[in-house]
Amino acid sequence: MSMGRGCAESPLRCSSQSTRGWAPDRGMPFGCFDLFAHPFSFLLPTKSDPGKALPWKTSKAAREWPVSRGVAVGLQLARALRYCHDEFMPGYRLLHRDIKPDNIGCFADGRIVLADFGLCKLWKVDSAASDDERRKLTGLTGSLRYMAPEVALQEPYNHKAEVFSFTSLLYHFLSHQKPFSWMTPDTFLADACRNGKRPLLSGKWPGDVQALMAAGWSSDSRARPEFAKVVVALEEAIGRPQSLAEVLERSKAPSSRSSAQ
């Protein structure tokens, strides 16, 4: 098994409104919900979007982001996932289930795109059950390096698995290093999934961001925050921006600050 490649599963259409394919003018695959309006332009690309969204991991600029830019980009992604989990459809959560660098695109203006919903799953919220209820879904879905322990171990899981995956991606944004990069697939399962070993967090990062990441990487999914709380924590870390335009503006750090941060 590869740490970096997605595990096989038949693509799942989340609804009749869902499509999946290639956007040649953007250079990356995408999943696009054509028939409903959503408030966040960075959630999904549409054919009216100007410019080209390039995969985040191929962007040279992304490899030189200062911490402030990494946090601001993490906030965009957290808002998108909050929308999927809490606002997409009454009574349901939309689980992406393949959160990894390959599925994050960057526009030149600083917006990011959460792409490729080919493995997504609609999760019906049961008002009579605990919000922490875990269900038996297909395990090993996504990319192992960004996978929550319960998913990698093929145990029942819930929407909090995506908080773990988000935390691994936020670590990548801030450190410019792949999470768990020193582990083989076998050691990832043994050390990260069964024994709770995690990458070290830099003392140069904001303390509240470190605390958020420690909680997001918890082995106990019940201890991981909801994306609504993730959004609030990241907003506070960069001064509570009121709009996407403010997030983008605060993510533009002068090149002279790149090495300092």
mmCIF file of C-alpha atoms in Angstrom:
data_model
loop_
_atom_site.group_PDB
_atom_site.id
_atom_site.type_symbol
_atom_site.label_atom_id
_atom_site.label_comp_id
_atom_site.label_asym_id
_atom_site.label_seq_id
_atom_site.Cartn_x
_atom_site.Cartn_y
_atom_site.Cartn_z
ATOM 1 C CA MET A 1 0.000 0.000 0.000
ATOM 2 C CA SER A 2 1.263 3.468 -0.854
ATOM 3 C CA MET A 3 1.239 6.261 1.714
ATOM 4 C CA GLY A 4 0.490 8.840 -0.935
ATOM 5 C CA ARG A 5 -1.984 7.291 -3.339
ATOM 6 C CA GLY A 6 -5.722 7.055 -2.879
ATOM 7 C CA CYS A 7 -7.158 3.648 -2.051
ATOM 8 C CA ALA A 8 -9.519 2.129 -4.578
ATOM 9 C CA GLU A 9 -13.254 2.587 -4.266
ATOM 10 C CA SER A 10 -15.965 3.015 -6.842
ATOM 11 C CA PRO A 11 -16.906 6.685 -7.282
ATOM 12 C CA LEU A 12 -20.094 7.547 -5.432
ATOM 13 C CA ARG A 13 -22.527 10.092 -6.812
ATOM 14 C CA CYS A 14 -23.827 12.000 -3.821
ATOM 15 C CA SER A 15 -27.011 13.081 -5.591
ATOM 16 C CA SER A 16 -28.435 13.618 -9.033
ATOM 17 C CA GLN A 17 -26.869 17.068 -8.901
ATOM 18 C CA SER A 18 -23.329 15.722 -8.622
ATOM 19 C CA THR A 19 -20.863 15.442 -11.469
ATOM 20 C CA ARG A 20 -17.240 14.445 -11.538
ATOM 21 C CA GLY A 21 -14.591 14.802 -14.205
ATOM 22 C CA TRP A 22 -11.770 16.881 -15.614
ATOM 23 C CA ALA A 23 -11.733 20.640 -16.005
ATOM 24 C CA PRO A 24 -9.116 21.082 -18.745
ATOM 25 C CA ASP A 25 -8.987 24.844 -18.253
ATOM 26 C CA ARG A 26 -8.101 24.302 -14.596
ATOM 27 C CA GLY A 27 -5.578 21.523 -14.853
ATOM 28 C CA MET A 28 -7.150 19.314 -12.206
ATOM 29 C CA PRO A 29 -10.054 16.897 -11.639
ATOM 30 C CA PHE A 30 -13.046 18.273 -9.807
ATOM 31 C CA GLY A 31 -16.415 17.358 -8.398
ATOM 32 C CA CYS A 32 -18.950 20.046 -9.174
ATOM 33 C CA PHE A 33 -22.452 20.581 -7.797
ATOM 34 C CA ASP A 34 -24.019 22.519 -10.646
ATOM 35 C CA LEU A 35 -27.577 23.036 -9.479
ATOM 36 C CA PHE A 36 -27.354 24.689 -6.098
ATOM 37 C CA ALA A 37 -25.934 27.969 -4.896
ATOM 38 C CA HIS A 38 -23.422 28.092 -2.056
ATOM 39 C CA PRO A 39 -21.891 31.097 -0.305
ATOM 40 C CA PHE A 40 -18.225 30.170 -0.620
ATOM 41 C CA SER A 41 -16.680 30.581 -4.050
ATOM 42 C CA PHE A 42 -13.629 28.622 -2.959
ATOM 43 C CA LEU A 43 -15.580 25.450 -2.225
ATOM 44 C CA LEU A 44 -16.098 24.187 -5.749
ATOM 45 C CA PRO A 45 -14.948 25.434 -9.156
ATOM 46 C CA THR A 46 -17.453 26.470 -11.799
ATOM 47 C CA LYS A 47 -16.954 27.107 -15.479
ATOM 48 C CA SER A 48 -17.365 30.829 -14.901
ATOM 49 C CA ASP A 49 -14.318 31.003 -12.620
ATOM 50 C CA PRO A 50 -11.550 33.112 -14.162
ATOM 51 C CA GLY A 51 -8.036 31.794 -14.397
ATOM 52 C CA LYS A 52 -6.728 28.369 -13.644
ATOM 53 C CA ALA A 53 -6.662 26.432 -10.387
ATOM 54 C CA LEU A 54 -3.422 24.503 -10.137
ATOM 55 C CA PRO A 55 -2.919 21.602 -7.728
ATOM 56 C CA TRP A 56 -1.579 23.006 -4.473
ATOM 57 C CA LYS A 57 1.319 20.580 -4.236
ATOM 58 C CA THR A 58 2.720 21.659 -7.623
ATOM 59 C CA SER A 59 2.684 25.357 -6.737
ATOM 60 C CA LYS A 60 6.189 26.690 -6.094
ATOM 61 C CA ALA A 61 4.740 29.644 -4.186
ATOM 62 C CA ALA A 62 2.895 27.273 -1.841
ATOM 63 C CA ARG A 63 6.180 25.639 -0.877
ATOM 64 C CA GLU A 64 7.395 29.033 0.366
ATOM 65 C CA TRP A 65 4.284 30.160 2.235
ATOM 66 C CA PRO A 66 4.873 31.935 5.545
ATOM 67 C CA VAL A 67 2.940 30.669 8.551
ATOM 68 C CA SER A 68 0.362 33.463 8.217
ATOM 69 C CA ARG A 69 -0.457 32.335 4.675
ATOM 70 C CA GLY A 70 -0.712 28.695 5.719
ATOM 71 C CA VAL A 71 -3.177 29.563 8.482
ATOM 72 C CA ALA A 72 -5.274 31.717 6.118
ATOM 73 C CA VAL A 73 -5.408 28.942 3.525
ATOM 74 C CA GLY A 74 -6.313 26.472 6.272
ATOM 75 C CA LEU A 75 -9.175 28.787 7.232
ATOM 76 C CA GLN A 76 -10.528 28.741 3.667
ATOM 77 C CA LEU A 77 -10.475 24.951 3.649
ATOM 78 C CA ALA A 78 -12.051 24.731 7.113
ATOM 79 C CA ARG A 79 -14.896 27.005 5.993
ATOM 80 C CA ALA A 80 -15.488 24.809 2.964
ATOM 81 C CA LEU A 81 -15.612 21.677 5.108
ATOM 82 C CA ARG A 82 -17.886 23.384 7.643
ATOM 83 C CA TYR A 83 -20.254 24.072 4.751
ATOM 84 C CA CYS A 84 -20.109 20.424 3.651
ATOM 85 C CA HIS A 85 -20.737 19.115 7.172
ATOM 86 C CA ASP A 86 -23.237 21.652 8.502
ATOM 87 C CA GLU A 87 -24.934 23.575 5.696
ATOM 88 C CA PHE A 88 -24.905 21.575 2.455
ATOM 89 C CA MET A 89 -28.280 19.846 2.908
ATOM 90 C CA PRO A 90 -30.696 19.856 5.874
ATOM 91 C CA GLY A 91 -30.496 16.592 7.774
ATOM 92 C CA TYR A 92 -27.293 15.448 6.073
ATOM 93 C CA ARG A 93 -23.560 15.881 6.195
ATOM 94 C CA LEU A 94 -21.498 15.688 3.024
ATOM 95 C CA LEU A 95 -18.301 13.752 3.748
ATOM 96 C CA HIS A 96 -15.549 14.350 1.191
ATOM 97 C CA ARG A 97 -13.474 11.316 2.322
ATOM 98 C CA ASP A 98 -10.373 12.130 0.288
ATOM 99 C CA ILE A 99 -8.835 15.254 1.806
ATOM 100 C CA LYS A 100 -5.250 15.469 0.552
ATOM 101 C CA PRO A 101 -2.949 17.885 -1.350
ATOM 102 C CA ASP A 102 -3.920 16.456 -4.746
ATOM 103 C CA ASN A 103 -7.478 17.676 -4.165
ATOM 104 C CA ILE A 104 -6.618 21.242 -3.175
ATOM 105 C CA GLY A 105 -6.301 23.745 -6.010
ATOM 106 C CA CYS A 106 -4.929 27.287 -5.879
ATOM 107 C CA PHE A 107 -6.085 30.264 -7.927
ATOM 108 C CA ALA A 108 -3.702 33.132 -8.623
ATOM 109 C CA ASP A 109 -5.839 35.488 -6.524
ATOM 110 C CA GLY A 110 -5.304 33.378 -3.402
ATOM 111 C CA ARG A 111 -8.553 31.412 -3.371
ATOM 112 C CA ILE A 112 -8.350 27.684 -2.924
ATOM 113 C CA VAL A 113 -10.619 24.975 -4.304
ATOM 114 C CA LEU A 114 -11.651 21.754 -2.595
ATOM 115 C CA ALA A 115 -11.854 19.367 -5.530
ATOM 116 C CA ASP A 116 -12.769 15.819 -6.553
ATOM 117 C CA PHE A 117 -15.853 14.624 -4.709
ATOM 118 C CA GLY A 118 -15.673 11.196 -6.352
ATOM 119 C CA LEU A 119 -15.521 9.339 -3.009
ATOM 120 C CA CYS A 120 -17.995 11.546 -1.166
ATOM 121 C CA LYS A 121 -20.709 10.159 1.072
ATOM 122 C CA LEU A 122 -23.998 11.632 2.231
ATOM 123 C CA TRP A 123 -24.359 10.972 5.962
ATOM 124 C CA LYS A 124 -27.918 11.170 7.275
ATOM 125 C CA VAL A 125 -27.966 12.822 10.672
ATOM 126 C CA ASP A 126 -29.979 10.755 13.160
ATOM 127 C CA SER A 127 -31.520 13.142 15.677
ATOM 128 C CA ALA A 128 -32.115 10.250 18.071
ATOM 129 C CA ALA A 129 -28.468 9.179 18.080
ATOM 130 C CA SER A 130 -25.377 10.822 19.491
ATOM 131 C CA ASP A 131 -23.580 13.191 17.132
ATOM 132 C CA ASP A 132 -20.471 11.125 17.860
ATOM 133 C CA GLU A 133 -22.096 7.926 16.570
ATOM 134 C CA ARG A 134 -19.703 5.979 14.365
ATOM 135 C CA ARG A 135 -20.894 3.829 11.471
ATOM 136 C CA LYS A 136 -19.400 1.046 9.441
ATOM 137 C CA LEU A 137 -18.357 2.730 6.201
ATOM 138 C CA THR A 138 -15.781 1.636 3.649
ATOM 139 C CA GLY A 139 -12.365 1.752 5.305
ATOM 140 C CA LEU A 140 -9.060 2.707 3.714
ATOM 141 C CA THR A 141 -10.850 5.433 1.755
ATOM 142 C CA GLY A 142 -8.538 8.248 0.686
ATOM 143 C CA SER A 143 -4.779 8.660 0.979
ATOM 144 C CA LEU A 144 -3.178 6.770 3.867
ATOM 145 C CA ARG A 145 -0.886 9.601 5.006
ATOM 146 C CA TYR A 146 -3.915 11.891 5.519
ATOM 147 C CA MET A 147 -6.265 9.207 6.820
ATOM 148 C CA ALA A 148 -7.719 9.117 10.336
ATOM 149 C CA PRO A 149 -6.641 6.077 12.394
ATOM 150 C CA GLU A 150 -10.137 4.609 12.522
ATOM 151 C CA VAL A 151 -10.427 4.796 8.723
ATOM 152 C CA ALA A 152 -6.983 3.276 8.148
ATOM 153 C CA LEU A 153 -7.772 0.461 10.604
ATOM 154 C CA GLN A 154 -11.129 -0.136 8.868
ATOM 155 C CA GLU A 155 -13.116 0.595 12.017
ATOM 156 C CA PRO A 156 -16.470 2.409 12.179
ATOM 157 C CA TYR A 157 -16.040 6.163 11.860
ATOM 158 C CA ASN A 158 -17.933 9.436 11.531
ATOM 159 C CA HIS A 159 -17.462 12.984 10.236
ATOM 160 C CA LYS A 160 -14.695 13.660 12.773
ATOM 161 C CA ALA A 161 -12.378 11.527 10.615
ATOM 162 C CA GLU A 162 -12.258 14.514 8.267
ATOM 163 C CA VAL A 163 -11.035 16.761 11.095
ATOM 164 C CA PHE A 164 -8.025 14.463 11.479
ATOM 165 C CA SER A 165 -7.364 14.601 7.724
ATOM 166 C CA PHE A 166 -7.712 18.388 7.745
ATOM 167 C CA THR A 167 -5.203 18.631 10.605
ATOM 168 C CA SER A 168 -2.664 16.602 8.636
ATOM 169 C CA LEU A 169 -3.148 18.903 5.667
ATOM 170 C CA LEU A 170 -2.843 22.009 7.877
ATOM 171 C CA TYR A 171 0.446 20.595 9.172
ATOM 172 C CA HIS A 172 1.588 20.276 5.548
ATOM 173 C CA PHE A 173 0.542 23.895 4.857
ATOM 174 C CA LEU A 174 2.511 25.219 7.842
ATOM 175 C CA SER A 175 5.600 23.006 7.878
ATOM 176 C CA HIS A 176 6.053 22.435 4.117
ATOM 177 C CA GLN A 177 6.630 18.785 5.008
ATOM 178 C CA LYS A 178 4.422 15.774 4.455
ATOM 179 C CA PRO A 179 2.873 14.534 7.696
ATOM 180 C CA PHE A 180 4.229 11.219 8.948
ATOM 181 C CA SER A 181 6.900 11.444 6.238
ATOM 182 C CA TRP A 182 9.292 9.141 8.096
ATOM 183 C CA MET A 183 6.763 6.316 8.315
ATOM 184 C CA THR A 184 6.173 3.406 5.990
ATOM 185 C CA PRO A 185 2.583 2.189 5.581
ATOM 186 C CA ASP A 186 3.207 -0.510 8.194
ATOM 187 C CA THR A 187 4.741 1.869 10.733
ATOM 188 C CA PHE A 188 1.944 4.377 10.104
ATOM 189 C CA LEU A 189 -0.628 1.752 11.042
ATOM 190 C CA ALA A 190 1.387 0.608 14.061
ATOM 191 C CA ASP A 191 2.773 3.883 15.407
ATOM 192 C CA ALA A 192 0.347 6.594 14.273
ATOM 193 C CA CYS A 193 -2.913 4.642 14.238
ATOM 194 C CA ARG A 194 -2.460 2.230 17.141
ATOM 195 C CA ASN A 195 0.024 4.080 19.370
ATOM 196 C CA GLY A 196 -0.917 7.711 18.746
ATOM 197 C CA LYS A 197 2.443 8.990 17.502
ATOM 198 C CA ARG A 198 2.201 12.377 15.760
ATOM 199 C CA PRO A 199 4.592 14.812 14.045
ATOM 200 C CA LEU A 200 6.086 17.499 16.303
ATOM 201 C CA LEU A 201 4.440 20.916 16.140
ATOM 202 C CA SER A 202 6.697 23.930 15.731
ATOM 203 C CA GLY A 203 6.980 26.272 18.693
ATOM 204 C CA LYS A 204 7.027 29.145 16.175
ATOM 205 C CA TRP A 205 3.401 28.527 15.272
ATOM 206 C CA PRO A 206 0.650 30.389 17.179
ATOM 207 C CA GLY A 207 -0.177 28.622 20.421
ATOM 208 C CA ASP A 208 -3.901 28.438 19.692
ATOM 209 C CA VAL A 209 -3.168 26.836 16.316
ATOM 210 C CA GLN A 210 -0.935 24.257 18.012
ATOM 211 C CA ALA A 211 -3.715 23.481 20.510
ATOM 212 C CA LEU A 212 -6.224 23.145 17.681
ATOM 213 C CA MET A 213 -3.959 20.727 15.823
ATOM 214 C CA ALA A 214 -3.280 18.640 18.926
ATOM 215 C CA ALA A 215 -7.038 18.243 19.398
ATOM 216 C CA GLY A 216 -7.608 17.565 15.698
ATOM 217 C CA TRP A 217 -5.047 14.762 15.815
ATOM 218 C CA SER A 218 -6.604 13.119 18.866
ATOM 219 C CA SER A 219 -6.893 9.338 18.661
ATOM 220 C CA ASP A 220 -10.343 9.705 20.232
ATOM 221 C CA SER A 221 -12.619 11.154 17.572
ATOM 222 C CA ARG A 222 -14.900 12.563 20.291
ATOM 223 C CA ALA A 223 -12.091 14.906 21.373
ATOM 224 C CA ARG A 224 -11.687 16.402 17.902
ATOM 225 C CA PRO A 225 -13.436 19.740 17.340
ATOM 226 C CA GLU A 226 -16.273 20.268 14.893
ATOM 227 C CA PHE A 227 -15.350 22.344 11.844
ATOM 228 C CA ALA A 228 -17.445 25.212 13.225
ATOM 229 C CA LYS A 229 -14.953 25.423 16.111
ATOM 230 C CA VAL A 230 -11.975 24.932 13.791
ATOM 231 C CA VAL A 231 -13.132 27.939 11.780
ATOM 232 C CA VAL A 232 -13.478 30.120 14.883
ATOM 233 C CA ALA A 233 -10.016 29.146 16.143
ATOM 234 C CA LEU A 234 -8.338 29.929 12.814
ATOM 235 C CA GLU A 235 -10.272 33.182 12.441
ATOM 236 C CA GLU A 236 -9.018 34.270 15.848
ATOM 237 C CA ALA A 237 -5.472 33.280 14.903
ATOM 238 C CA ILE A 238 -5.465 35.753 12.003
ATOM 239 C CA GLY A 239 -7.597 38.508 13.529
ATOM 240 C CA ARG A 240 -11.194 37.459 12.825
ATOM 241 C CA PRO A 241 -11.611 38.440 9.154
ATOM 242 C CA GLN A 242 -15.207 39.228 8.186
ATOM 243 C CA SER A 243 -15.059 38.221 4.528
ATOM 244 C CA LEU A 244 -13.199 36.040 2.064
ATOM 245 C CA ALA A 245 -11.580 39.207 0.696
ATOM 246 C CA GLU A 246 -10.095 39.904 4.129
ATOM 247 C CA VAL A 247 -8.846 36.324 4.412
ATOM 248 C CA LEU A 248 -7.134 36.653 1.032
ATOM 249 C CA GLU A 249 -5.640 40.028 1.941
ATOM 250 C CA ARG A 250 -4.218 38.726 5.201
ATOM 251 C CA SER A 251 -2.757 35.713 3.434
ATOM 252 C CA LYS A 252 -0.612 37.950 1.221
ATOM 253 C CA ALA A 253 2.615 38.235 3.158
ATOM 254 C CA PRO A 254 5.608 40.116 1.719
ATOM 255 C CA SER A 255 8.312 37.812 0.396
ATOM 256 C CA SER A 256 10.730 39.337 2.898
ATOM 257 C CA ARG A 257 8.665 37.772 5.697
ATOM 258 C CA SER A 258 8.706 34.271 4.228
ATOM 259 C CA SER A 259 11.960 33.188 5.827
ATOM 260 C CA ALA A 260 11.235 34.944 9.113
ATOM 261 C CA GLN A 261 7.973 33.104 9.610
#
